[in-house]
Coordinates of C-alpha atoms in Angstrom, one line a residue:
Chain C
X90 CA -33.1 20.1 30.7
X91 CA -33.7 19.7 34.3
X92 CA -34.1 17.4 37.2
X93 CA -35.4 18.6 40.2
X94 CA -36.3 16.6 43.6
X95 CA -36.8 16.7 46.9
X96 CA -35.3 13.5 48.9
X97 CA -36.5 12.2 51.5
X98 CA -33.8 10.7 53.3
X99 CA -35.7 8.0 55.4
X100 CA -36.7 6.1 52.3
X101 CA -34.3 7.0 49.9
X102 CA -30.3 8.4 49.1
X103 CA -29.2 11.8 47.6
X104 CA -26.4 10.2 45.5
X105 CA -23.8 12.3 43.1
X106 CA -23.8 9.2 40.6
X107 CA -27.7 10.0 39.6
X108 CA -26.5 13.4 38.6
X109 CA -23.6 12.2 37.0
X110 CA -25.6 9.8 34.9
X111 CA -28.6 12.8 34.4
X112 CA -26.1 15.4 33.2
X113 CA -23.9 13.2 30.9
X114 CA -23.9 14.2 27.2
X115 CA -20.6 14.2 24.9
X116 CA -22.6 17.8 23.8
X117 CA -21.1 19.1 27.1
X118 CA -17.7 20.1 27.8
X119 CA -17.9 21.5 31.0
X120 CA -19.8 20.1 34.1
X121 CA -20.1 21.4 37.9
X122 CA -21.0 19.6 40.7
X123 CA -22.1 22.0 44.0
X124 CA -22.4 19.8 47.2
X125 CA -23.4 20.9 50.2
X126 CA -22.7 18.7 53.4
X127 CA -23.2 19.1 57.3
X128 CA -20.2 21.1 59.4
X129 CA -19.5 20.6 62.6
X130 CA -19.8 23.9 63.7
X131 CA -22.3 27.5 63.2
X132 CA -22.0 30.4 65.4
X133 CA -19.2 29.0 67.8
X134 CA -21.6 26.0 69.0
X135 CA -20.4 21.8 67.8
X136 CA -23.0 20.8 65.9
X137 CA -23.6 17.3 65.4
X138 CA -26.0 17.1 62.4
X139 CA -29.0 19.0 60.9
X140 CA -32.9 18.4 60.7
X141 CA -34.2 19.4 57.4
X142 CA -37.6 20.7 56.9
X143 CA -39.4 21.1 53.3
X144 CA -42.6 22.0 51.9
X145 CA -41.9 20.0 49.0
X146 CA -44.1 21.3 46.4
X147 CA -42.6 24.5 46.9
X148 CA -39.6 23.5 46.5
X149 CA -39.6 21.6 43.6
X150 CA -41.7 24.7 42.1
X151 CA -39.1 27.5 43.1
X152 CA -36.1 24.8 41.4
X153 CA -38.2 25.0 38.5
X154 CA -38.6 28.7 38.5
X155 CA -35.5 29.1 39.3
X156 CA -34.2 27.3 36.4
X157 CA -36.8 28.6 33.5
X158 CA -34.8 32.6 35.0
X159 CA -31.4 31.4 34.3
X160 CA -32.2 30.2 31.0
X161 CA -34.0 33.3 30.1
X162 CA -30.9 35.4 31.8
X163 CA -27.8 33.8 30.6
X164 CA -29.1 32.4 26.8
X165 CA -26.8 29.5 27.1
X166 CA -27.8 26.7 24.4
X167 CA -28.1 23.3 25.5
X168 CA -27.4 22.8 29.5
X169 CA -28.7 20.2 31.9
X170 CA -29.5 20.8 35.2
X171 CA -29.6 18.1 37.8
X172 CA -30.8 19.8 41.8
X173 CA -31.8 17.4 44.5
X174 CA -31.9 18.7 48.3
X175 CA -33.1 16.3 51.2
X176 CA -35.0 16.3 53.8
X177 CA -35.0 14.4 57.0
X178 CA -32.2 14.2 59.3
X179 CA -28.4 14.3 58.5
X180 CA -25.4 13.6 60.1
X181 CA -21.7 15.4 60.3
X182 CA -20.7 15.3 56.8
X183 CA -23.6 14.0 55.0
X184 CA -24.8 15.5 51.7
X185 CA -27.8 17.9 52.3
X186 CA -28.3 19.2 48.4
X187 CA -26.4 18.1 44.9
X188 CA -26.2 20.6 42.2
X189 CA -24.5 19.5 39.1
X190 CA -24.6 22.2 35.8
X191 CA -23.3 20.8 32.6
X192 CA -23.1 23.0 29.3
X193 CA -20.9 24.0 26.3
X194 CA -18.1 26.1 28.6
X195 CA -16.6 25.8 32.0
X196 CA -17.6 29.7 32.3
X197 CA -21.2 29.2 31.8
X198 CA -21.5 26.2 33.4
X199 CA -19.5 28.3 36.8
X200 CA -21.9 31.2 36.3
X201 CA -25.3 29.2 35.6
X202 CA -24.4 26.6 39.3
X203 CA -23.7 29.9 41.1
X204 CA -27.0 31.7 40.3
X205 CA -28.9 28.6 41.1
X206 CA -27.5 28.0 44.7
X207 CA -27.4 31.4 45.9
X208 CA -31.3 31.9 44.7
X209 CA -32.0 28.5 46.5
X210 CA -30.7 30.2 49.5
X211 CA -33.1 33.8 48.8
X212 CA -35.9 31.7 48.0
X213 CA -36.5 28.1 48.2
X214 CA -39.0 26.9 51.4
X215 CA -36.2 24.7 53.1
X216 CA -35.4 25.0 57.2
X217 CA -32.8 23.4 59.2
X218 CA -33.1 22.7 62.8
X219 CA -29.5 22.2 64.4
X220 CA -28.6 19.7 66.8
X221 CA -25.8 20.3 69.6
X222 CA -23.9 18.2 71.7
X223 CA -25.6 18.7 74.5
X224 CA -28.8 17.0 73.3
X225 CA -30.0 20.6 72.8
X226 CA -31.6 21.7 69.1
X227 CA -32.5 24.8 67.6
X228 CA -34.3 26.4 64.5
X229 CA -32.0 28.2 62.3
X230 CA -33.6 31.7 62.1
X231 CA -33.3 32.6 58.6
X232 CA -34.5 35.1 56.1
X233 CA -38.0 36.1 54.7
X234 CA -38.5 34.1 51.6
X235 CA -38.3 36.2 48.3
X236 CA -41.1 36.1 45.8
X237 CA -40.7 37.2 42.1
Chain S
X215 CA -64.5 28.6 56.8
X216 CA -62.2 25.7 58.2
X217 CA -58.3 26.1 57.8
X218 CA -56.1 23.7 57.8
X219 CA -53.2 25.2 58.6
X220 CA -49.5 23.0 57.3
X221 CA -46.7 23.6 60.1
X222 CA -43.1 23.8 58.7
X223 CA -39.6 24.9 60.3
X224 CA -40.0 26.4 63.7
X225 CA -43.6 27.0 63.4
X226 CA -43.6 23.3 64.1
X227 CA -43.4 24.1 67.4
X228 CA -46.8 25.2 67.8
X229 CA -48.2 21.7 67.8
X230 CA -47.5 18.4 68.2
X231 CA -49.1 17.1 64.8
X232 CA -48.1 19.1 62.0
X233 CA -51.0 21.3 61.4
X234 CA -53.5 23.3 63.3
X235 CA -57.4 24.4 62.8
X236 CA -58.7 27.4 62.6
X237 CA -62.3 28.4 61.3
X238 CA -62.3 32.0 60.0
X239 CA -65.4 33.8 59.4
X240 CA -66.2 34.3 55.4
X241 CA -63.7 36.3 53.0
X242 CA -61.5 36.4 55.5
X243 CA -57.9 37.5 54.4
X244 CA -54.4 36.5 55.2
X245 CA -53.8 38.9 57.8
X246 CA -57.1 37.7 59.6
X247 CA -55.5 34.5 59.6
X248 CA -52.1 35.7 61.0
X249 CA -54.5 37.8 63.6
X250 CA -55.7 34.1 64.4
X251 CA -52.4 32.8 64.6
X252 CA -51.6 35.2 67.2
X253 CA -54.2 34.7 69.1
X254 CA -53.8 31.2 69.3
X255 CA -50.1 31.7 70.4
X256 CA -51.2 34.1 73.3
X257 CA -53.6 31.7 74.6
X258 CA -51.3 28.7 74.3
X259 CA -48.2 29.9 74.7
X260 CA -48.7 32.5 77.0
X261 CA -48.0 35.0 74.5
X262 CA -44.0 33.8 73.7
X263 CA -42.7 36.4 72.1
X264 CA -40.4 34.0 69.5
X265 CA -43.4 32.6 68.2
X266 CA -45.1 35.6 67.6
X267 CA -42.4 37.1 65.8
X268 CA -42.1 33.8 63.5
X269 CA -46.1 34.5 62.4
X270 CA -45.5 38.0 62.1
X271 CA -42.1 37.4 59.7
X272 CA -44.0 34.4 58.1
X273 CA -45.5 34.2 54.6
X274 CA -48.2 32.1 53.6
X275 CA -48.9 29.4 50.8
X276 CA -52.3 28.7 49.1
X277 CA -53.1 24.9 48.5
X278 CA -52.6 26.0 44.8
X279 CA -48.9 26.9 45.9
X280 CA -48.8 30.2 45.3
X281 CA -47.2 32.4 47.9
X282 CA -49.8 34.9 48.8
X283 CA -50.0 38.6 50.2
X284 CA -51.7 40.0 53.5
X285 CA -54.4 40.8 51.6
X286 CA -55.4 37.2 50.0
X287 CA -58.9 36.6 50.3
X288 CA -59.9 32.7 52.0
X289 CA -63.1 32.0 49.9
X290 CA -63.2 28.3 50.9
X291 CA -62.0 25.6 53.3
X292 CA -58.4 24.5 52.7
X293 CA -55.1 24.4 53.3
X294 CA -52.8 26.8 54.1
X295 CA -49.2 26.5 54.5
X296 CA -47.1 29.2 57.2
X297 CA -43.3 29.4 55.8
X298 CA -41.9 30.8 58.6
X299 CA -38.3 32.6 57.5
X300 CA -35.7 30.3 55.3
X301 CA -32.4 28.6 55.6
X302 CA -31.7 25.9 53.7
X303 CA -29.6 24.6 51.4

């Protein structure tokens, strides 16, 4: 079972109580929640917040890919999967993606939020332009995305 | 054929709405587009090497979103999205 979104933080909030409510089931005795938030700092320069860039479609299509793979890899009966990522501008400690796993055991459910973050990372269409304290900005540079 | 061409991350740079045109001659591939690209960036841009390293390290997405090779074959007017290299999450 999955949920996958892209937010749009203009109109709408990324919000850890949607996954909560998405990922509850008394069949589930082990859930994970991965945030990720803004730092204040990347390759020695104060960073004051992130632009986030998204072709959403994409996106939402490499989640679900991304998802059906882990299933097929791991085998682990009945898991929900709640992945939301924004897009717009955040500030210094604002949440930039929500990943909460919930399944049978705390191992699985460890193994199964792991995969899906660091294959976000190799593959999902999502840029950040950084913002400095001296008004400046700056495309992060990134990798080549990774096609199956 | 007319291209449409979607801007995202630091391709965004290249314009200030986010998209540019292009009209490619018939079966025209990927890498003709990129070829275009460049083009466009030594005429504009005066040939700034950044952004022609982003369209050379750039893959491309059909309208049907589909990540597509060099050797993609344009048969009609639409949209095509540059995704320059990635870093989010």
């Amino acid at each position: 079972m999955l949920h996958a979104k892209i937010i749009d933080i203009s109109k709408e909030k990324i919000e850890i109580d949607k996954a909560k409510k998405f990922i509850a089931s008394s069949k589930f005795g082990a859930s994970i929640y991965f945030v990720g938030t803004v730092r204040d700092q990347n390759d020695n320069k104060k960073v004051t917040g992130i632009t986030y860039d998204s072709h959403d479609a994409l996106v939402v299509k490499s989640f679900e890919e991304i998802y059906k793979e882990a299933e097929t890899k791991f085998k682990f009966e009945n898991i929900a999967v709640f992945i939301e990522h924004i897009k717009g501008y955040a500030s210094l400690g604002d949440t930039s993606i929500i990943i909460a796993v919930a399944c049978k055991h705390r191992a699985q459910a460890y193994e199964f939020s792991r995969y899906i973050i660091e294959e976000i990372k190799k593959r999902t269409p999502i840029w950040k332009k950084e913002h400095y304290e001296n008004n400046e900005s700056e495309w992060l540079k990134g990798n080549s995305i990774q096609t199956r | 054929m007319k291209i449409k061409l979607e801007l995202y991350g630091a391709s965004r740079e290249f314009s200030k709405k986010d998209y540019l045109e292009f009209i490619l001659k018939e079966k025209s591939s990927i890498n003709d587009l990129r070829n275009e690209i460049l083009s466009f960036i030594d005429k504009n841009f005066k040939g700034n090497n950044n952004f022609k390293r982003l369209v050379e390290t750039s893959k491309f997405c059909s309208e049907e979103n589909n990540i597509v090779s060099d050797s993609y074959k344009i048969t009609r007017d639409q949209k095509i999205g540059i995704i320059p290299p990635i870093g989010g999450g």
